Structures are given as structure tokens and as C-alpha cells.
């Protein structure tokens, strides 16, 4: 019975289930420690393990659980003002995306998102680093709209969050809360269009639980990481993910 639940009615092998549960732990630990990257890495692992039709919705729900756990564990560090305006833009972006019929070429989106990430992380910042309400609404709108085409937009959201003058714990908590909201909207959309999460519930729950453990361990490590080193690691990981997008774009040309 348990094996049937975890393998989604034998849609995946038991050995694959074990790999995914372990991967969820380590990628959640990575995101909690470094701030970003675990979601994209987990997507890459899952891409070679799950049926194509289930990949994005199952990954989205696992990430909803992972980011939700991290947001709860860092609740007191979340910039609620940022989240409030980000949420407004995200809802508008998700609503608009549901009406978009013509999709932009993937290669164009990859180049645009990668360039935007590099500018946000390494470009010149205004003296008052904290984003204005309009900028926060735009961040939610743009990243959520793009997520409907690209999928994993964690690096883009992280780049927006990085524009604010946050401490390492504020970065982790605020980023987690924004991603929880975004994955929640995506889960709603997939449910609305008829994807059945029931078949995959056992695997999703197991991956969320292992991810929660990884997040807990990762946050313990984060508290011991010097702020300067954390910020440098955060920027480098986001930059590498942007270069990964560029590489994928060049390969598809």
C-alpha cells in the first residue's frame, strides 16, 4: 500500500522515489543555506525521473511545500511590506497569463530573463536600495507572468529580492514567502486545468517532509555563515543560474 502511494501507482520505480526524496532534502538544504538554486537543481533531477506531463505540477507543489516550510521557519524575518505588494502583482500576473494565447519563443525568454537577472544582481543600484511599492508590484507581476512560460523563476525572484537592503535572514525569509505565493498560484492553475494531484500525493508529501528536514538543517548552517560570505555566495549562485539560462538559449538556437 505504502509503495503504491509513493510510486504514484507504479508510475515511477521505488529506486527513483528514494532518489527524489534524498534530492529534495539536499536541494532544500542548499536553498536554505545559500539562498537560491535548490529548486532549479531539483527540477533537473526530476526531469529525468518523472513523466513529462507530471514534471511541472509535481515540482511546483513540492516547491510550494519547501518554500512554505522555509517561510514559516523564518517568519519573523519576512518583509511583509514587500510580500504584500509582490502578492498584488503576482495575482495580476497569474490572471493575465491565463488569457495569453500566443507564447513567446523560449529562446527569447531565456535570453531576456538571464540578462535581466545579471543586471539586477550586478547593475548599479540607487542610493536608496529599498524598492518602492510600484517596483515591488512589478516584481510580482513580471516574475509570475514569466513563470507561466519559463517554469522555475527562482533566480529572477531572488534577483529582485536582492535589490533590497536586507540581512541574510531577511533575504532567505522574504524570498521563501514570495516563492510560496508564486508556487501556490501555479498549483491553483494546474488544479483548475484538471491535473490530478491525488495520484502523486504520496510522493509529494514524502518529498515535502524530507525537504522540511533539509530546510531545518540548512537554516542552522545559515546562522553560522558570515553575512559577507553569504551575500557573495548568493550573488555567485544566482549569476551561475543566469549563465545556465544563456547556455540553454545558445544550445537551442
mmCIF file of C-alpha atoms in Angstrom:
data_model
loop_
_atom_site.group_PDB
_atom_site.id
_atom_site.type_symbol
_atom_site.label_atom_id
_atom_site.label_comp_id
_atom_site.label_asym_id
_atom_site.label_seq_id
_atom_site.Cartn_x
_atom_site.Cartn_y
_atom_site.Cartn_z
ATOM 1 C CA UNK A 1 0.000 0.000 0.000
ATOM 2 C CA UNK A 2 2.753 2.473 1.020
ATOM 3 C CA UNK A 3 4.847 1.528 -2.006
ATOM 4 C CA UNK A 4 1.855 2.137 -4.289
ATOM 5 C CA UNK A 5 1.328 5.592 -2.761
ATOM 6 C CA UNK A 6 4.976 6.580 -3.068
ATOM 7 C CA UNK A 7 5.355 5.296 -6.624
ATOM 8 C CA UNK A 8 2.149 7.037 -7.810
ATOM 9 C CA UNK A 9 0.501 3.728 -8.709
ATOM 10 C CA UNK A 10 3.801 2.393 -10.119
ATOM 11 C CA UNK A 11 4.317 5.389 -12.423
ATOM 12 C CA UNK A 12 7.905 5.554 -11.114
ATOM 13 C CA UNK A 13 10.248 2.881 -9.738
ATOM 14 C CA UNK A 14 10.905 2.589 -5.953
ATOM 15 C CA UNK A 15 14.592 3.395 -6.565
ATOM 16 C CA UNK A 16 13.568 6.645 -8.281
ATOM 17 C CA UNK A 17 11.338 7.534 -5.320
ATOM 18 C CA UNK A 18 14.325 7.158 -2.988
ATOM 19 C CA UNK A 19 16.498 9.369 -5.226
ATOM 20 C CA UNK A 20 13.809 12.076 -5.342
ATOM 21 C CA UNK A 21 13.275 12.075 -1.564
ATOM 22 C CA UNK A 22 17.027 12.373 -0.937
ATOM 23 C CA UNK A 23 17.315 15.063 -3.642
ATOM 24 C CA UNK A 24 14.508 17.048 -2.003
ATOM 25 C CA UNK A 25 16.435 17.034 1.294
ATOM 26 C CA UNK A 26 19.720 18.238 -0.198
ATOM 27 C CA UNK A 27 18.217 20.836 -2.556
ATOM 28 C CA UNK A 28 16.159 22.314 0.296
ATOM 29 C CA UNK A 29 19.300 22.378 2.452
ATOM 30 C CA UNK A 30 21.111 24.167 -0.393
ATOM 31 C CA UNK A 31 18.408 26.825 -0.798
ATOM 32 C CA UNK A 32 18.181 27.431 2.949
ATOM 33 C CA UNK A 33 21.966 27.775 3.247
ATOM 34 C CA UNK A 34 22.880 29.679 0.076
ATOM 35 C CA UNK A 35 19.516 31.343 -0.571
ATOM 36 C CA UNK A 36 18.796 30.051 -4.081
ATOM 37 C CA UNK A 37 19.411 27.229 -6.564
ATOM 38 C CA UNK A 38 17.752 24.216 -4.962
ATOM 39 C CA UNK A 39 14.528 24.491 -6.945
ATOM 40 C CA UNK A 40 16.313 24.568 -10.308
ATOM 41 C CA UNK A 41 18.574 21.680 -9.296
ATOM 42 C CA UNK A 42 15.595 19.607 -8.126
ATOM 43 C CA UNK A 43 13.798 20.323 -11.407
ATOM 44 C CA UNK A 44 16.822 18.976 -13.287
ATOM 45 C CA UNK A 45 16.796 15.773 -11.186
ATOM 46 C CA UNK A 46 13.045 15.318 -11.584
ATOM 47 C CA UNK A 47 13.198 15.926 -15.345
ATOM 48 C CA UNK A 48 14.965 12.617 -15.823
ATOM 49 C CA UNK A 49 12.668 10.728 -13.454
ATOM 50 C CA UNK A 50 9.028 11.747 -13.937
ATOM 51 C CA UNK A 51 6.634 11.626 -16.895
ATOM 52 C CA UNK A 52 6.691 14.944 -18.780
ATOM 53 C CA UNK A 53 3.028 15.686 -18.030
ATOM 54 C CA UNK A 54 3.635 15.413 -14.285
ATOM 55 C CA UNK A 55 7.006 17.192 -14.080
ATOM 56 C CA UNK A 56 5.985 20.862 -13.713
ATOM 57 C CA UNK A 57 2.892 20.415 -11.494
ATOM 58 C CA UNK A 58 4.589 17.914 -9.125
ATOM 59 C CA UNK A 59 7.745 20.051 -8.933
ATOM 60 C CA UNK A 60 5.588 23.119 -8.281
ATOM 61 C CA UNK A 61 3.737 21.508 -5.373
ATOM 62 C CA UNK A 62 6.960 20.141 -3.833
ATOM 63 C CA UNK A 63 8.465 23.628 -4.092
ATOM 64 C CA UNK A 64 5.310 25.089 -2.544
ATOM 65 C CA UNK A 65 5.912 22.843 0.469
ATOM 66 C CA UNK A 66 9.659 23.517 0.565
ATOM 67 C CA UNK A 67 9.326 27.291 0.342
ATOM 68 C CA UNK A 68 6.342 27.267 2.694
ATOM 69 C CA UNK A 69 8.378 25.436 5.339
ATOM 70 C CA UNK A 70 11.245 27.887 4.940
ATOM 71 C CA UNK A 71 8.878 30.853 5.153
ATOM 72 C CA UNK A 72 7.339 29.530 8.390
ATOM 73 C CA UNK A 73 10.780 28.863 9.899
ATOM 74 C CA UNK A 74 11.919 32.419 9.074
ATOM 75 C CA UNK A 75 8.571 34.117 9.732
ATOM 76 C CA UNK A 76 9.911 36.936 11.901
ATOM 77 C CA UNK A 77 12.455 37.923 9.223
ATOM 78 C CA UNK A 78 9.961 38.298 6.336
ATOM 79 C CA UNK A 79 9.468 41.806 4.942
ATOM 80 C CA UNK A 80 5.672 41.779 4.974
ATOM 81 C CA UNK A 81 5.500 45.065 3.117
ATOM 82 C CA UNK A 82 7.472 43.555 0.235
ATOM 83 C CA UNK A 83 5.279 40.446 0.288
ATOM 84 C CA UNK A 84 2.076 42.493 0.251
ATOM 85 C CA UNK A 85 2.967 44.419 -2.914
ATOM 86 C CA UNK A 86 4.614 41.371 -4.538
ATOM 87 C CA UNK A 87 1.368 39.430 -3.958
ATOM 88 C CA UNK A 88 -0.692 42.121 -5.675
ATOM 89 C CA UNK A 89 1.498 41.989 -8.766
ATOM 90 C CA UNK A 90 1.642 38.169 -8.695
ATOM 91 C CA UNK A 91 -2.140 37.799 -8.708
ATOM 92 C CA UNK A 92 -2.444 40.237 -11.619
ATOM 93 C CA UNK A 93 0.335 38.410 -13.497
ATOM 94 C CA UNK A 94 -1.277 34.993 -12.981
ATOM 95 C CA UNK A 95 -4.674 36.322 -14.066
ATOM 96 C CA UNK A 96 -3.240 37.913 -17.211
ATOM 97 C CA UNK A 97 -1.179 34.829 -18.071
ATOM 98 C CA UNK A 98 -4.336 32.699 -18.149
ATOM 99 C CA UNK A 99 -5.543 34.760 -21.124
ATOM 100 C CA UNK A 100 -2.276 34.781 -23.087
ATOM 101 C CA UNK A 101 -2.676 32.641 -26.187
ATOM 102 C CA UNK A 102 0.480 33.427 -28.155
ATOM 103 C CA UNK A 103 3.608 32.309 -26.319
ATOM 104 C CA UNK A 104 6.962 33.979 -26.868
ATOM 105 C CA UNK A 105 9.765 31.778 -28.250
ATOM 106 C CA UNK A 106 11.537 30.020 -25.343
ATOM 107 C CA UNK A 107 14.976 31.161 -26.556
ATOM 108 C CA UNK A 108 13.865 34.812 -26.414
ATOM 109 C CA UNK A 109 12.592 34.413 -22.847
ATOM 110 C CA UNK A 110 15.800 32.663 -21.747
ATOM 111 C CA UNK A 111 17.994 35.471 -23.099
ATOM 112 C CA UNK A 112 15.759 38.192 -21.643
ATOM 113 C CA UNK A 113 15.472 36.623 -18.182
ATOM 114 C CA UNK A 114 19.213 35.864 -17.961
ATOM 115 C CA UNK A 115 20.148 39.428 -18.962
ATOM 116 C CA UNK A 116 17.635 40.869 -16.514
ATOM 117 C CA UNK A 117 18.975 38.736 -13.650
ATOM 118 C CA UNK A 118 22.570 39.804 -14.330
ATOM 119 C CA UNK A 119 21.537 43.474 -14.393
ATOM 120 C CA UNK A 120 19.513 43.234 -11.174
ATOM 121 C CA UNK A 121 22.313 41.478 -9.279
ATOM 122 C CA UNK A 122 25.389 43.269 -10.653
ATOM 123 C CA UNK A 123 23.976 46.504 -12.103
ATOM 124 C CA UNK A 124 24.202 49.870 -10.385
ATOM 125 C CA UNK A 125 21.749 50.381 -7.552
ATOM 126 C CA UNK A 126 20.076 53.646 -6.473
ATOM 127 C CA UNK A 127 21.285 55.146 -3.191
ATOM 128 C CA UNK A 128 18.021 54.232 -1.502
ATOM 129 C CA UNK A 129 18.299 50.489 -2.157
ATOM 130 C CA UNK A 130 14.861 49.537 -0.904
ATOM 131 C CA UNK A 131 12.395 49.070 -3.757
ATOM 132 C CA UNK A 132 9.373 51.359 -3.952
ATOM 133 C CA UNK A 133 5.841 49.869 -3.796
ATOM 134 C CA UNK A 134 5.420 50.162 -7.583
ATOM 135 C CA UNK A 135 8.672 48.249 -8.103
ATOM 136 C CA UNK A 136 7.529 45.504 -5.740
ATOM 137 C CA UNK A 137 4.204 45.143 -7.538
ATOM 138 C CA UNK A 138 6.088 45.000 -10.844
ATOM 139 C CA UNK A 139 8.424 42.320 -9.431
ATOM 140 C CA UNK A 140 5.451 40.125 -8.527
ATOM 141 C CA UNK A 141 3.739 40.788 -11.848
ATOM 142 C CA UNK A 142 6.768 40.156 -14.085
ATOM 143 C CA UNK A 143 8.114 37.065 -12.301
ATOM 144 C CA UNK A 144 4.706 35.381 -12.040
ATOM 145 C CA UNK A 145 3.869 36.126 -15.669
ATOM 146 C CA UNK A 146 7.258 34.795 -16.805
ATOM 147 C CA UNK A 147 6.899 31.705 -14.578
ATOM 148 C CA UNK A 148 3.952 30.570 -16.686
ATOM 149 C CA UNK A 149 6.314 30.312 -19.679
ATOM 150 C CA UNK A 150 9.715 29.516 -18.168
ATOM 151 C CA UNK A 151 8.762 27.450 -15.114
ATOM 152 C CA UNK A 152 11.496 27.866 -12.468
ATOM 153 C CA UNK A 153 11.802 31.633 -11.913
ATOM 154 C CA UNK A 154 13.515 31.435 -8.529
ATOM 155 C CA UNK A 155 16.693 33.179 -9.761
ATOM 156 C CA UNK A 156 14.624 36.074 -11.139
ATOM 157 C CA UNK A 157 12.651 36.494 -7.899
ATOM 158 C CA UNK A 158 15.901 36.231 -5.932
ATOM 159 C CA UNK A 159 17.443 38.974 -8.057
ATOM 160 C CA UNK A 160 14.526 41.292 -7.247
ATOM 161 C CA UNK A 161 14.755 40.470 -3.539
ATOM 162 C CA UNK A 162 18.495 41.164 -3.673
ATOM 163 C CA UNK A 163 17.763 44.764 -4.735
ATOM 164 C CA UNK A 164 16.545 45.495 -1.210
ATOM 165 C CA UNK A 165 18.866 46.290 1.653
ATOM 166 C CA UNK A 166 18.231 43.024 3.529
ATOM 167 C CA UNK A 167 20.185 40.933 6.000
ATOM 168 C CA UNK A 168 20.898 37.278 5.088
ATOM 169 C CA UNK A 169 17.922 36.036 7.161
ATOM 170 C CA UNK A 170 15.620 38.663 5.613
ATOM 171 C CA UNK A 171 16.721 37.566 2.135
ATOM 172 C CA UNK A 172 16.002 33.915 2.939
ATOM 173 C CA UNK A 173 12.623 34.577 4.594
ATOM 174 C CA UNK A 174 11.318 37.143 2.108
ATOM 175 C CA UNK A 175 12.439 35.099 -0.904
ATOM 176 C CA UNK A 176 10.778 31.984 0.553
ATOM 177 C CA UNK A 177 7.479 33.803 1.175
ATOM 178 C CA UNK A 178 7.407 35.264 -2.357
ATOM 179 C CA UNK A 179 8.111 31.857 -3.902
ATOM 180 C CA UNK A 180 5.466 30.195 -1.702
ATOM 181 C CA UNK A 181 2.896 32.628 -3.051
ATOM 182 C CA UNK A 182 4.013 32.116 -6.647
ATOM 183 C CA UNK A 183 4.000 28.304 -6.447
ATOM 184 C CA UNK A 184 0.605 28.472 -4.734
ATOM 185 C CA UNK A 185 -0.809 30.382 -7.702
ATOM 186 C CA UNK A 186 0.715 27.862 -10.114
ATOM 187 C CA UNK A 187 -0.754 24.940 -8.149
ATOM 188 C CA UNK A 188 -4.164 26.609 -8.373
ATOM 189 C CA UNK A 189 -3.824 26.990 -12.142
ATOM 190 C CA UNK A 190 -2.812 23.333 -12.642
ATOM 191 C CA UNK A 191 -5.705 22.177 -10.470
ATOM 192 C CA UNK A 192 -8.059 24.412 -12.442
ATOM 193 C CA UNK A 193 -6.967 22.905 -15.773
ATOM 194 C CA UNK A 194 -7.563 19.385 -14.461
ATOM 195 C CA UNK A 195 -4.237 17.902 -13.336
ATOM 196 C CA UNK A 196 -4.835 15.174 -10.741
ATOM 197 C CA UNK A 197 -2.509 15.637 -7.778
ATOM 198 C CA UNK A 198 -4.139 12.710 -5.925
ATOM 199 C CA UNK A 199 -2.087 10.084 -7.785
ATOM 200 C CA UNK A 200 1.148 11.856 -6.827
ATOM 201 C CA UNK A 201 0.141 12.832 -3.281
ATOM 202 C CA UNK A 202 2.253 10.160 -1.531
ATOM 203 C CA UNK A 203 5.464 11.105 -3.343
ATOM 204 C CA UNK A 204 4.775 14.838 -2.930
ATOM 205 C CA UNK A 205 4.196 14.509 0.838
ATOM 206 C CA UNK A 206 7.376 12.414 1.266
ATOM 207 C CA UNK A 207 9.442 14.959 -0.690
ATOM 208 C CA UNK A 208 7.939 17.896 1.240
ATOM 209 C CA UNK A 209 8.774 16.205 4.575
ATOM 210 C CA UNK A 210 12.369 15.443 3.543
ATOM 211 C CA UNK A 211 12.625 18.993 2.209
ATOM 212 C CA UNK A 212 11.424 20.363 5.562
ATOM 213 C CA UNK A 213 14.221 18.449 7.297
ATOM 214 C CA UNK A 214 16.730 19.798 4.774
ATOM 215 C CA UNK A 215 15.446 23.346 5.355
ATOM 216 C CA UNK A 216 15.782 22.971 9.136
ATOM 217 C CA UNK A 217 19.393 21.771 8.834
ATOM 218 C CA UNK A 218 20.188 24.426 6.218
ATOM 219 C CA UNK A 219 18.905 27.288 8.383
ATOM 220 C CA UNK A 220 21.078 26.069 11.259
ATOM 221 C CA UNK A 221 24.075 26.243 8.921
ATOM 222 C CA UNK A 222 22.988 29.661 7.593
ATOM 223 C CA UNK A 223 23.120 31.228 11.063
ATOM 224 C CA UNK A 224 26.796 30.267 11.264
ATOM 225 C CA UNK A 225 27.713 31.641 7.825
ATOM 226 C CA UNK A 226 29.230 35.185 7.915
ATOM 227 C CA UNK A 227 26.943 37.742 6.210
ATOM 228 C CA UNK A 228 29.611 38.871 3.728
ATOM 229 C CA UNK A 229 30.306 35.313 2.591
ATOM 230 C CA UNK A 230 26.575 34.584 2.349
ATOM 231 C CA UNK A 231 25.963 37.635 0.130
ATOM 232 C CA UNK A 232 28.863 36.707 -2.161
ATOM 233 C CA UNK A 233 27.717 33.069 -2.421
ATOM 234 C CA UNK A 234 24.141 34.218 -3.076
ATOM 235 C CA UNK A 235 25.212 36.524 -5.928
ATOM 236 C CA UNK A 236 27.503 33.889 -7.453
ATOM 237 C CA UNK A 237 24.845 31.155 -7.423
ATOM 238 C CA UNK A 238 22.235 33.454 -9.000
ATOM 239 C CA UNK A 239 24.792 34.501 -11.637
ATOM 240 C CA UNK A 240 25.635 30.871 -12.449
ATOM 241 C CA UNK A 241 21.938 30.121 -12.874
ATOM 242 C CA UNK A 242 21.657 33.100 -15.250
ATOM 243 C CA UNK A 243 24.613 31.795 -17.283
ATOM 244 C CA UNK A 244 22.917 28.390 -17.332
ATOM 245 C CA UNK A 245 19.888 30.031 -18.967
ATOM 246 C CA UNK A 246 22.151 31.682 -21.551
ATOM 247 C CA UNK A 247 23.838 28.349 -22.312
ATOM 248 C CA UNK A 248 20.457 26.667 -22.799
ATOM 249 C CA UNK A 249 19.397 29.504 -25.097
ATOM 250 C CA UNK A 250 22.536 29.179 -27.249
ATOM 251 C CA UNK A 251 22.088 25.393 -27.431
ATOM 252 C CA UNK A 252 18.510 25.722 -28.674
ATOM 253 C CA UNK A 253 19.422 28.192 -31.454
#
